[in-house]
Amino acid sequence: MSHLTPPRQRLDTDADASGPDQLEEAPPAPAATGSGPSAETDTGRTDDEPEAGPGTEAGGGTAGDGEPSEAAGDGEPSGAAQESTDDEPEAGPEPGPGTEAEAGATGGGEPSGAAEESAGPPAVDDRAGAGAAGSAPAEEGTGTAVQGAPAAGSARTGWFRRRRLHPRAAAFVRVGTTVLAAVFVHVAILVPDRLDRIALQNLLRLPVEALFLAIFLLVLPSRARRVAAVVSGSLIGLSTVLKCLDVGFYQTLARPFDLVFDWVLLTDAADWVKDSFGHAGEVLAVIGVIVLVVAVLVLSALAMVRLANAMARHRAVAVRTTLVLGVVWITCFTLSVQFAGLPFATRGYSQFLAHRVEWVREGLGDADVFKKQLVVDAYANTPSDQLLTGLRGKDVLFTFIESYGRVAIDDPAMAPETDATLKEGNARLKAAGFAAQSGWLRSPVTGAGSWLAHSTFLSGLWVKNQERYRTLTTSDRATLTSYFQKTGAWRTVGIVPGVRKAWPEGKYFGLDHIYDSTHLGYQGPYFSWTPVPDQFSLEAFQKLEHGKKNRDPIMAEIILASSHNPWSPIAHIIDWKDLGNGRIFYKIKKEGTNPSEVWKSAQRVRTEYRKAIQYSVDSLTQWVQRYGDDNTVLVFLGDHQPVPTVTGGGNTSRDVPITIVARDPKVLARVSGWGWTDGLKPADNAPEWAMNQFRDRFLKAFGPQG
């Protein structure tokens, strides 16, 4: 537009009429003849910038959908956006054609092609910086910058200058960033929450949730759209973090993360990392997790904002694309179209969220269900002289072998060595006059959570989460061990070498005295997580309780922890006379394996696990052979299956073996109706009970009517 055009005749279509010819023919403008902006056009627009829609001032208006145009969004005010005032200083000599007048006519510092040819690169750079900043006052009626005015936005000119000088590269970066944002959101929606299901074919599907999200963002106005993008992006980020937690829990506990009850287990995970990789490894792991969570949340929100802005700039294309993909999804879903065995049209993300909401609802209501179960006890009113009459005068030892699961007996890769150990143990016991019968119990947990299995076995209730455990241990529900205490015929003790902190719950289980890791007399090294090797724990029990003369019968709860994850390094059997105070185990530990090396290979993990189970079984059977007598009754069992790294992931069994050992044939005669297998190894078809059923069946078998 010429400088002589009256303000009332400004037309938006003039934005395309400011070519070099018109600029050269335009006469100089008067020094101060008008109050409106001197330039109404923007001929410096690059090809990759969107054109202004109807009703938009060239170079500084808004897009047709109410969103700022690319130039406005970049924070580059055009010449039309700069209004002069009466007190602005004079700009000096009137600019001639092809110089500063052209710069003012092109939109406040963005030179046209003619200006670039006449002024050269230095002039373009200076004016671009000043124009972008919008800090130099414009001469009335011209929009010409005052020479020597400071550039208030000079800190931002570098990036915008490079964008103008390299428009193709800037367009590539912009498009590439949008594509990456779309890929990030797509993967976050489709990625499974189990490591064994993560594969490329899972990501090559069309999620209906992405289509609904696109429709939702397209119908919202500008400000609401930005808020919705941030919120939805953050929610996608949170669900991605939840999926990462699920991956870890499936790898460890063969189940997803429980949003209600499992937060306390995160500290146990940190302890495991510390025991396996040291304090430095624990610190690095915690920092890494925090950084990862923050990064996922921020990137998810930014990705959604980026996509929302892109759809707003190209609204027509976005609407058409969403409609086409919606038709494709409906067609593929109706026809059950599959690729690589998976449905192409999926709604898995919404199902994932629905399941988690349902689990949370059930978790919140589980407390009421458990409280009703808590008060039901068939033996609560049984007189003490009618309890456990078939075991009076016997030493009864309930012994848990950590992670002793069915996989150790059934898995072909471990069965031969484990079977040999059980046969040797059985022969050892027979030589000492003992007999055994074995069966299966189904644990409430797998991979970890030993205390939940212990309390299930002893209380007769299904204790499947931490909230149930807390409710149980703060109640007056009687346990198998507390029933022994109630009779007054036994001294009840606990050998718990894995306990290294205060354990107030110990009193709930009816134990007169508890020996933790600091009270067993052990002065040797830790074996990874295990504070005291099993052989030493059993020898300490012999010295502290079982070997005393003129004592009352003992009921003992013994926890053997050497087979606890990570199963490296492992102690091995030595001569019982050489155990001493345990310092001999320093040499044995040096000969062991390094956990960080073992866990690089699933096969090595499985091998070390099997060796740990063999060590625990050997320690126990040798102790019975060495110290057992006619009054010894041993009940030993596993608490849960090991982690999926050992079970193979696809093994969903929660079975653990259980065995009763006694020299007195009358003891085993009372359980002969259970259908268990003779010996230390239960048959494949041996009875399988839920672990919480054992307490009442044991009390019945050894009661007056047993």
XYZ file of C-alpha atoms in Angstrom:
706
model
C 0.000 0.000 0.000
C 1.246 3.514 -0.787
C 1.938 5.928 2.036
C -0.595 8.288 0.440
C -3.482 5.885 0.991
C -5.952 7.380 3.515
C -6.379 5.253 6.687
C -10.084 4.679 5.980
C -9.194 2.955 2.683
C -7.003 0.241 4.291
C -7.845 -3.176 2.906
C -6.620 -6.566 4.086
C -6.089 -7.575 0.487
C -3.295 -4.998 0.280
C -1.129 -7.499 2.116
C -0.350 -9.016 -1.255
C 0.108 -5.699 -3.092
C 3.399 -4.503 -1.663
C 5.818 -5.921 -4.171
C 8.994 -4.215 -5.307
C 7.324 -2.242 -8.117
C 4.812 -0.542 -5.882
C 7.439 0.311 -3.305
C 9.722 1.930 -5.827
C 6.941 4.128 -7.237
C 5.718 5.343 -3.851
C 6.698 8.944 -3.041
C 8.158 9.809 0.349
C 5.619 10.202 3.127
C 5.208 13.508 5.024
C 7.042 13.786 8.321
C 3.929 13.680 10.536
C 0.629 13.615 8.673
C -1.307 10.748 10.194
C -1.893 8.983 13.439
C -2.455 5.424 12.194
C 0.156 2.837 11.455
C 2.174 3.432 8.358
C 2.301 -0.142 7.159
C -0.615 -2.481 6.751
C 1.124 -5.303 4.933
C 3.619 -8.050 5.610
C 5.506 -9.050 2.521
C 8.243 -10.670 4.595
C 6.092 -13.777 5.290
C 7.882 -17.019 4.470
C 6.223 -19.851 2.621
C 5.952 -22.032 5.690
C 3.941 -19.504 7.688
C 0.109 -19.746 7.493
C -1.749 -17.008 5.685
C -3.968 -14.672 7.678
C -7.646 -15.492 7.463
C -10.438 -13.102 6.602
C -10.755 -10.134 8.866
C -7.135 -10.415 9.983
C -4.650 -7.586 9.844
C -1.693 -8.601 7.753
C 1.303 -9.648 9.738
C -0.257 -9.260 13.184
C -3.890 -10.417 13.223
C -5.494 -13.619 14.360
C -6.247 -16.808 12.479
C -9.712 -17.657 11.350
C -10.393 -19.870 14.368
C -9.425 -17.286 16.897
C -5.867 -18.511 17.360
C -2.824 -16.298 16.828
C -1.171 -16.738 13.466
C 2.321 -18.198 13.240
C 3.949 -14.770 13.209
C 1.883 -13.519 16.096
C 2.405 -16.723 18.014
C 6.138 -16.211 17.708
C 5.892 -12.918 19.474
C 6.870 -10.801 16.391
C 4.642 -7.689 16.257
C 4.210 -6.322 12.754
C 4.370 -2.738 11.749
C 0.610 -2.495 11.901
C 0.706 -3.343 15.585
C 2.909 -0.332 16.387
C 0.998 2.858 16.981
C 2.759 6.249 17.128
C 2.089 8.957 19.686
C 2.218 12.752 19.478
C 5.276 12.972 21.667
C 7.419 10.555 19.648
C 10.724 12.003 18.474
C 11.343 12.839 14.905
C 12.898 10.059 12.906
C 15.335 12.286 11.081
C 15.540 12.698 7.329
C 12.767 11.236 5.315
C 13.728 7.861 3.978
C 14.100 7.467 0.320
C 12.802 4.644 -1.814
C 14.430 1.298 -1.262
C 15.803 2.113 2.179
C 14.123 2.529 5.568
C 10.782 3.411 4.027
C 10.648 -0.029 2.538
C 11.460 -1.584 5.863
C 8.581 0.288 7.481
C 6.237 -0.669 4.659
C 6.910 -4.352 5.103
C 5.560 -4.706 8.579
C 7.813 -3.280 11.221
C 11.248 -4.664 10.484
C 10.573 -7.691 8.290
C 12.061 -6.611 4.937
C 10.550 -7.526 1.620
C 12.449 -9.081 -1.196
C 13.207 -5.643 -2.709
C 14.514 -4.347 0.586
C 16.851 -7.285 0.906
C 18.334 -6.606 -2.519
C 18.890 -2.902 -1.927
C 19.954 -2.885 1.716
C 22.073 -6.024 1.960
C 22.308 -8.532 4.805
C 23.518 -6.161 7.548
C 20.560 -3.852 7.107
C 18.167 -6.815 7.161
C 19.603 -8.129 10.425
C 19.459 -4.768 12.187
C 15.949 -3.995 11.161
C 14.717 -7.523 11.837
C 15.955 -7.292 15.371
C 14.415 -3.921 15.973
C 11.152 -4.848 14.359
C 10.790 -8.054 16.264
C 11.407 -6.286 19.533
C 8.928 -3.570 18.744
C 10.906 -1.269 21.005
C 11.902 1.600 18.701
C 9.258 4.330 18.341
C 7.889 4.723 14.856
C 7.585 8.074 13.056
C 4.022 9.139 12.745
C 2.563 7.918 9.530
C 5.560 5.824 8.576
C 6.487 3.123 11.090
C 10.175 3.901 10.488
C 12.424 2.946 13.434
C 14.398 5.676 15.163
C 18.062 5.197 14.492
C 20.064 4.212 17.524
C 17.030 3.133 19.620
C 17.799 0.265 22.016
C 16.429 -3.208 21.140
C 14.408 -4.353 24.174
C 13.926 -7.849 22.706
C 17.523 -8.352 21.594
C 17.784 -11.482 23.763
C 15.166 -13.125 21.561
C 16.340 -12.002 18.162
C 18.833 -14.825 17.660
C 16.251 -17.588 17.299
C 13.807 -15.566 15.202
C 16.610 -14.312 12.984
C 17.707 -17.862 12.328
C 14.115 -18.830 11.552
C 13.942 -16.093 8.908
C 17.309 -16.920 7.450
C 16.570 -20.691 7.446
C 12.813 -21.087 6.927
C 13.117 -24.626 5.597
C 15.032 -25.807 8.660
C 12.562 -24.052 10.956
C 9.651 -25.731 9.195
C 11.372 -29.100 9.473
C 11.905 -28.622 13.220
C 8.299 -27.539 13.713
C 6.863 -30.474 11.785
C 9.317 -32.922 13.350
C 8.416 -31.797 16.866
C 4.720 -32.237 16.133
C 5.294 -35.716 14.753
C 7.337 -36.683 17.830
C 4.558 -35.386 20.085
C 2.011 -37.507 18.208
C 4.229 -40.596 18.453
C 4.784 -40.024 22.185
C 1.050 -39.809 22.911
C 0.292 -42.774 20.644
C 2.870 -44.968 22.372
C 1.769 -43.838 25.846
C -1.797 -44.895 25.061
C -0.940 -48.248 23.478
C 2.093 -49.492 25.412
C 1.166 -52.553 27.544
C 1.803 -52.692 31.282
C 3.610 -56.037 31.113
C 7.148 -56.476 29.868
C 6.417 -59.761 28.104
C 3.683 -58.083 26.018
C 5.683 -55.105 24.807
C 6.204 -55.644 21.087
C 6.008 -53.584 17.902
C 2.685 -55.097 16.826
C 1.068 -53.754 20.005
C 1.878 -50.219 18.875
C 0.661 -50.579 15.277
C -3.000 -50.247 16.180
C -5.652 -47.542 16.142
C -6.850 -46.526 19.627
C -10.361 -45.124 19.867
C -9.253 -42.981 22.822
C -7.020 -40.896 20.531
C -9.988 -40.161 18.260
C -12.223 -39.070 21.123
C -9.422 -36.901 22.474
C -8.991 -35.217 19.070
C -12.730 -34.505 18.815
C -12.752 -33.131 22.349
C -9.900 -30.710 21.631
C -11.346 -29.581 18.297
C -14.717 -28.514 19.711
C -13.296 -26.493 22.603
C -12.591 -22.758 22.383
C -9.021 -21.504 22.497
C -8.406 -21.066 26.233
C -10.374 -24.159 27.254
C -8.494 -26.172 24.638
C -5.125 -25.272 26.158
C -6.314 -26.207 29.655
C -7.799 -29.468 28.397
C -4.566 -30.302 26.571
C -2.490 -29.809 29.718
C -4.897 -31.826 31.873
C -5.300 -34.691 29.411
C -1.559 -34.777 28.769
C -0.855 -34.957 32.486
C -3.378 -37.779 32.906
C -1.747 -39.707 30.070
C 1.593 -39.131 31.765
C 0.247 -40.425 35.095
C -1.163 -43.526 33.421
C 2.224 -44.088 31.785
C 3.907 -43.930 35.186
C 1.299 -46.400 36.476
C 2.101 -48.734 33.597
C 5.786 -48.556 34.511
C 4.890 -49.520 38.076
C 2.804 -52.382 36.727
C 5.776 -53.618 34.711
C 7.897 -53.716 37.861
C 5.198 -55.403 39.933
C 4.454 -57.988 37.256
C 8.176 -58.770 37.130
C 8.338 -59.105 40.920
C 4.879 -60.061 42.219
C 3.186 -61.327 39.036
C 0.383 -58.778 39.489
C -0.228 -55.090 38.765
C 0.428 -52.249 41.182
C -2.375 -51.719 43.703
C -3.121 -47.998 43.941
C -4.679 -48.450 47.372
C -2.345 -50.810 49.237
C 1.031 -51.061 47.496
C 2.659 -47.713 48.253
C 4.344 -49.163 51.324
C 6.074 -51.740 49.130
C 8.071 -49.035 47.345
C 10.272 -48.687 50.428
C 10.832 -52.437 50.362
C 11.882 -52.138 46.737
C 14.405 -49.459 47.698
C 15.753 -51.722 50.444
C 16.127 -54.555 47.967
C 18.087 -52.322 45.589
C 20.309 -51.260 48.474
C 20.951 -54.861 49.532
C 21.664 -55.913 45.959
C 23.658 -52.956 44.626
C 24.711 -50.964 47.684
C 23.740 -47.538 49.020
C 25.047 -45.729 45.930
C 22.889 -47.929 43.728
C 19.866 -47.158 45.886
C 20.445 -43.390 45.691
C 20.949 -43.487 41.922
C 17.831 -45.615 41.495
C 15.675 -43.240 43.558
C 16.987 -40.179 41.706
C 16.459 -41.909 38.385
C 12.867 -42.774 39.248
C 12.067 -39.205 40.329
C 13.609 -37.741 37.165
C 11.761 -40.264 35.009
C 8.392 -39.496 36.601
C 8.812 -35.737 36.229
C 10.051 -36.093 32.647
C 7.103 -38.279 31.641
C 4.543 -35.882 33.146
C 6.117 -32.786 31.572
C 6.635 -34.366 28.161
C 3.072 -35.694 28.099
C 1.601 -32.281 28.864
C 3.835 -30.517 26.317
C 3.068 -33.126 23.671
C -0.683 -32.655 24.066
C -0.370 -28.863 23.948
C 1.705 -29.156 20.777
C -0.871 -31.401 19.113
C -3.771 -29.179 20.201
C -2.095 -26.106 18.679
C -1.330 -27.983 15.469
C -4.960 -29.075 15.119
C -6.127 -25.511 15.749
C -3.830 -24.106 13.029
C -4.963 -26.732 10.542
C -8.498 -27.198 11.739
C -10.001 -28.300 8.428
C -7.362 -30.971 7.873
C -7.668 -32.154 11.481
C -11.456 -32.490 11.224
C -11.277 -34.438 7.970
C -8.530 -36.733 9.293
C -10.431 -37.452 12.506
C -13.609 -38.302 10.587
C -11.747 -40.643 8.235
C -9.953 -42.421 11.083
C -13.233 -42.700 12.983
C -14.829 -44.475 10.023
C -11.783 -46.747 9.745
C -11.954 -47.613 13.452
C -15.681 -48.435 13.347
C -15.222 -50.582 10.249
C -12.234 -52.494 11.613
C -13.862 -52.968 15.017
C -17.109 -54.227 13.467
C -15.288 -56.663 11.171
C -12.776 -57.693 13.892
C -9.836 -56.866 11.635
C -6.587 -58.197 13.099
C -2.898 -57.771 12.396
C -0.335 -60.134 13.914
C -3.104 -61.713 15.975
C -4.164 -58.419 17.570
C -7.269 -56.324 16.812
C -6.337 -53.229 14.809
C -9.178 -51.134 16.264
C -8.559 -51.157 19.993
C -10.091 -49.673 23.099
C -7.546 -51.200 25.437
C -6.531 -47.928 27.087
C -10.045 -47.148 28.295
C -10.390 -50.743 29.527
C -7.094 -50.383 31.364
C -8.342 -47.248 33.118
C -11.736 -48.812 33.849
C -10.101 -51.838 35.458
C -7.913 -49.654 37.630
C -10.891 -47.614 38.787
C -12.746 -50.834 39.611
C -9.764 -52.216 41.548
C -9.497 -49.002 43.520
C -13.211 -49.165 44.338
C -12.893 -52.774 45.459
C -9.796 -51.950 47.458
C -11.541 -49.169 49.312
C -14.396 -51.536 50.176
C -12.147 -54.482 51.050
C -11.689 -53.310 54.639
C -15.355 -53.838 55.443
C -15.317 -57.291 53.875
C -12.264 -58.347 55.855
C -13.637 -57.073 59.149
C -16.657 -59.339 58.729
C -14.377 -62.326 58.101
C -12.200 -61.420 61.062
C -14.832 -62.203 63.694
C -15.627 -65.684 62.350
C -13.464 -68.202 64.255
C -14.623 -71.754 64.880
C -12.148 -72.215 67.762
C -12.499 -68.853 69.479
C -14.566 -70.301 72.348
C -12.809 -73.669 72.611
C -11.446 -74.273 76.134
C -7.675 -74.339 76.337
C -7.618 -77.924 77.584
C -9.415 -78.975 74.389
C -6.843 -77.428 72.069
C -3.992 -79.363 70.414
C -4.357 -82.361 72.690
C -2.703 -84.639 70.134
C 0.590 -82.739 70.357
C 0.999 -82.346 74.108
C 4.595 -82.898 75.163
C 5.920 -82.445 71.608
C 8.260 -79.760 70.287
C 6.372 -78.299 67.301
C 8.402 -76.263 64.795
C 6.628 -74.271 62.081
C 9.380 -73.427 59.633
C 9.040 -71.207 56.537
C 11.568 -71.532 53.711
C 11.667 -68.247 51.845
C 10.508 -68.403 48.179
C 10.252 -72.206 48.261
C 7.694 -72.551 45.473
C 6.359 -75.310 43.293
C 8.593 -74.202 40.437
C 11.628 -75.539 42.302
C 10.117 -79.036 42.149
C 8.257 -79.025 38.822
C 10.443 -76.934 36.502
C 12.457 -79.258 34.223
C 15.496 -77.000 34.462
C 15.583 -77.242 38.272
C 13.711 -80.446 39.076
C 16.626 -82.937 38.744
C 18.868 -81.137 41.269
C 15.998 -80.272 43.641
C 14.672 -83.830 43.454
C 18.090 -85.186 44.340
C 18.253 -82.878 47.379
C 14.799 -83.964 48.563
C 15.678 -87.632 48.117
C 18.900 -87.192 50.085
C 17.021 -85.355 52.818
C 14.340 -87.998 52.940
C 16.971 -90.754 53.238
C 18.715 -88.751 55.955
C 15.498 -88.455 57.951
C 14.607 -92.115 57.506
C 18.041 -93.085 58.799
C 17.256 -91.053 61.927
C 13.863 -92.751 62.346
C 11.684 -89.950 60.939
C 8.878 -90.146 58.388
C 7.276 -87.372 56.313
C 4.141 -86.537 54.330
C 3.788 -83.678 51.856
C 1.103 -81.706 50.025
C 0.469 -78.327 48.359
C -0.811 -74.992 49.651
C -1.867 -72.021 47.545
C -0.281 -68.794 48.774
C -2.054 -65.418 48.639
C 1.070 -63.810 47.166
C 3.827 -64.604 44.736
C 7.279 -63.143 44.232
C 7.336 -61.283 47.547
C 5.194 -60.373 50.552
C 6.302 -63.168 52.870
C 4.616 -61.614 55.936
C 1.253 -61.799 54.153
C 1.732 -65.526 53.566
C 2.893 -66.115 57.143
C -0.132 -64.341 58.597
C -2.479 -66.164 56.212
C -1.070 -69.536 57.292
C -1.254 -68.741 61.010
C -4.522 -66.771 61.174
C -6.727 -68.829 58.868
C -7.700 -65.675 56.944
C -6.800 -64.697 53.380
C -4.364 -61.821 53.987
C -3.677 -60.567 50.483
C -2.651 -56.953 51.055
C -1.029 -54.649 53.573
C -4.289 -53.169 54.810
C -5.586 -56.618 55.761
C -2.295 -57.347 57.490
C -2.533 -54.175 59.580
C -6.164 -54.868 60.444
C -5.312 -58.426 61.459
C -2.307 -57.567 63.629
C -4.270 -54.903 65.518
C -7.177 -57.248 66.225
C -7.748 -60.002 68.787
C -8.007 -62.737 66.141
C -6.281 -65.890 67.416
C -3.526 -67.489 65.357
C -2.180 -71.014 65.299
C 0.804 -69.900 67.381
C -1.347 -67.989 69.874
C -3.509 -71.080 70.371
C -0.355 -72.937 71.428
C 0.328 -70.084 73.843
C -3.267 -70.150 75.089
C -2.960 -73.766 76.254
C -0.071 -72.897 78.574
C 1.569 -76.209 77.626
C 4.258 -74.718 75.371
C 6.879 -72.010 75.492
C 6.418 -70.096 72.238
C 9.453 -68.548 70.544
C 10.248 -66.923 67.225
C 13.483 -67.247 65.230
C 13.284 -64.394 62.722
C 16.767 -63.621 61.338
C 15.302 -61.493 58.571
C 13.964 -58.933 61.061
C 16.415 -56.055 61.437
C 14.076 -53.409 62.802
C 11.461 -53.179 65.513
C 8.699 -55.730 64.957
C 5.748 -54.806 67.181
C 3.492 -57.260 65.312
C 5.496 -60.122 66.852
C 3.475 -59.930 70.069
C 0.260 -60.386 68.130
C 1.335 -63.843 66.954
C 1.534 -65.147 70.516
C 5.302 -65.529 70.854
C 6.765 -65.446 74.352
C 10.215 -64.531 73.070
C 11.551 -63.362 69.713
C 15.107 -63.764 68.437
C 15.832 -61.401 65.561
C 19.077 -60.972 63.618
C 20.749 -59.129 66.506
C 19.979 -61.784 69.141
C 21.253 -64.944 67.476
C 24.941 -64.339 68.243
C 25.927 -64.047 64.595
C 29.075 -62.001 63.875
C 29.560 -62.930 60.255
C 28.711 -61.026 57.041
C 25.351 -60.460 55.419
C 24.672 -62.553 52.349
C 22.990 -59.850 50.267
C 19.513 -59.460 51.835
C 20.031 -62.348 54.264
C 21.408 -61.212 57.637
C 22.056 -64.741 58.989
C 22.653 -67.974 57.029
C 20.053 -70.694 57.626
C 22.488 -73.211 59.088
C 23.613 -70.705 61.716
C 20.003 -69.709 62.542
C 19.091 -73.335 63.247
C 22.238 -73.869 65.311
C 21.431 -70.711 67.315
C 17.919 -72.050 67.985
C 19.474 -75.245 69.279
C 21.784 -73.366 71.655
C 19.286 -70.757 72.812
C 16.157 -72.873 73.233
C 15.951 -76.412 71.947
C 19.166 -77.701 73.521
C 18.370 -76.589 77.056
C 17.774 -79.230 79.684
C 14.720 -79.477 81.921
C 12.693 -77.149 79.720
C 9.038 -77.043 78.752
C 7.938 -78.203 75.293
C 8.616 -75.573 72.644
C 6.489 -74.258 69.857
C 8.752 -72.285 67.508
C 8.097 -70.203 64.421
C 11.325 -70.278 62.400
C 11.960 -68.193 59.271
C 14.786 -69.430 57.028
C 15.867 -66.472 54.897
C 18.864 -67.669 52.871
C 16.638 -68.375 49.869
C 15.411 -64.764 49.787
C 15.802 -62.794 46.567
C 18.386 -61.966 45.093
C 19.919 -65.405 45.891
C 23.465 -64.178 45.558
C 25.880 -64.787 47.162
C 24.776 -68.020 48.851
C 26.259 -69.760 51.862
C 26.954 -73.486 51.715
C 26.821 -76.237 54.300
C 29.872 -76.526 56.543
C 30.606 -78.764 59.514
C 28.211 -77.825 62.322
C 31.075 -77.834 64.788
C 32.848 -75.094 62.807
C 30.018 -72.544 62.847
C 31.300 -70.736 65.953
C 30.161 -67.104 65.964
C 29.710 -67.047 62.193
C 32.910 -65.280 61.202
C 33.829 -68.284 59.080
C 31.203 -67.091 56.606
C 33.378 -64.128 55.555
C 35.515 -66.521 53.569
C 32.451 -68.269 52.157
C 30.911 -64.982 51.029
C 34.085 -64.011 49.138
C 33.788 -67.254 47.196
C 30.176 -66.467 46.243
C 28.679 -64.666 43.266
C 27.959 -60.969 42.736
C 24.226 -60.083 42.544
C 24.770 -57.423 39.845
C 26.441 -60.028 37.652
C 23.967 -62.802 38.368
C 20.938 -60.669 37.484
C 22.271 -59.933 34.013
C 21.147 -63.426 33.006
C 17.780 -65.021 33.782
C 19.390 -68.435 33.526
C 21.963 -67.580 36.192
C 19.212 -66.199 38.435
C 17.302 -69.469 38.141
C 20.443 -71.454 38.895
C 21.260 -69.429 42.007
C 17.660 -69.673 43.185
C 17.742 -73.451 42.922
C 21.020 -73.593 44.844
C 19.542 -71.419 47.608
C 16.539 -73.741 48.001
C 18.861 -76.743 48.147
C 20.923 -75.037 50.867
C 17.843 -74.283 52.999
C 16.419 -77.824 52.694
C 19.808 -79.380 53.466
C 20.235 -77.145 56.521
C 16.827 -78.136 57.868
C 17.023 -81.880 57.284
C 20.555 -82.041 58.682
C 19.411 -80.183 61.804
C 16.548 -82.653 62.344
C 18.895 -85.591 61.821
C 21.407 -84.064 64.261
C 19.111 -82.735 67.011
C 15.652 -84.252 66.468
C 14.138 -86.776 68.881
C 10.918 -88.668 69.549
C 9.146 -85.458 70.572
C 10.152 -83.434 67.496
C 7.385 -82.461 65.063
C 8.504 -80.330 62.119
C 6.114 -78.567 59.750
C 8.013 -76.781 56.971
C 6.673 -75.047 53.885
C 7.381 -72.357 51.331
C 5.753 -68.957 51.764
C 5.360 -68.083 48.081
C 6.624 -68.704 44.579
C 9.754 -66.783 43.451
C 9.671 -63.814 41.074
C 8.616 -64.284 37.417
C 12.277 -64.184 36.359
C 12.495 -67.647 37.937
C 9.015 -68.962 37.203
C 9.240 -67.932 33.565
C 6.549 -65.245 33.663
C 3.828 -67.452 32.189
C 3.585 -69.635 35.301
C 0.579 -68.358 37.249
C 0.648 -71.059 39.937
C 0.930 -69.866 43.519
C 1.425 -73.318 44.986
C 4.066 -74.023 47.606
C 5.048 -77.414 49.076
C 4.315 -78.239 52.705
C 5.695 -81.202 54.689
C 5.104 -82.681 58.153
C 8.033 -84.622 59.679
C 7.807 -86.687 62.882
C 9.370 -89.742 64.508
C 6.235 -90.649 66.458
C 3.931 -92.541 64.049
C 0.865 -91.364 65.979
C 1.482 -87.836 64.756
C 1.372 -88.715 61.060
C -1.543 -91.064 61.691
C -3.685 -88.043 62.590
C -3.129 -86.550 59.139
C -3.336 -89.777 57.158
C -6.781 -88.768 55.884
C -5.409 -85.692 54.178
C -4.204 -87.698 51.183
C -0.705 -86.261 51.263
C 2.313 -87.937 49.655
C 4.861 -89.923 51.667
C 8.275 -88.242 51.730
C 9.511 -84.682 51.275
C 8.268 -84.270 47.701
C 4.521 -83.913 47.111
C 3.106 -85.679 44.083
C 1.704 -83.639 41.210
C -1.810 -84.767 42.105
C -1.437 -84.303 45.851
C -4.234 -82.227 47.456
C -3.973 -78.464 47.055
C -5.485 -76.273 49.751
C -5.714 -72.537 50.094
C -3.135 -71.539 52.678
C -5.716 -70.027 55.016
C -7.440 -73.442 55.322
C -4.487 -75.071 57.074
C -5.003 -73.560 60.541
C -8.451 -75.028 61.190
C -7.616 -78.384 59.623
C -4.502 -78.654 61.772
C -6.421 -77.715 64.945
C -9.079 -80.295 64.115
C -6.582 -83.069 63.313
C -4.703 -82.608 66.589
C -7.713 -81.833 68.772
C -9.756 -84.264 70.861
C -11.716 -85.436 67.810
C -8.696 -85.810 65.559
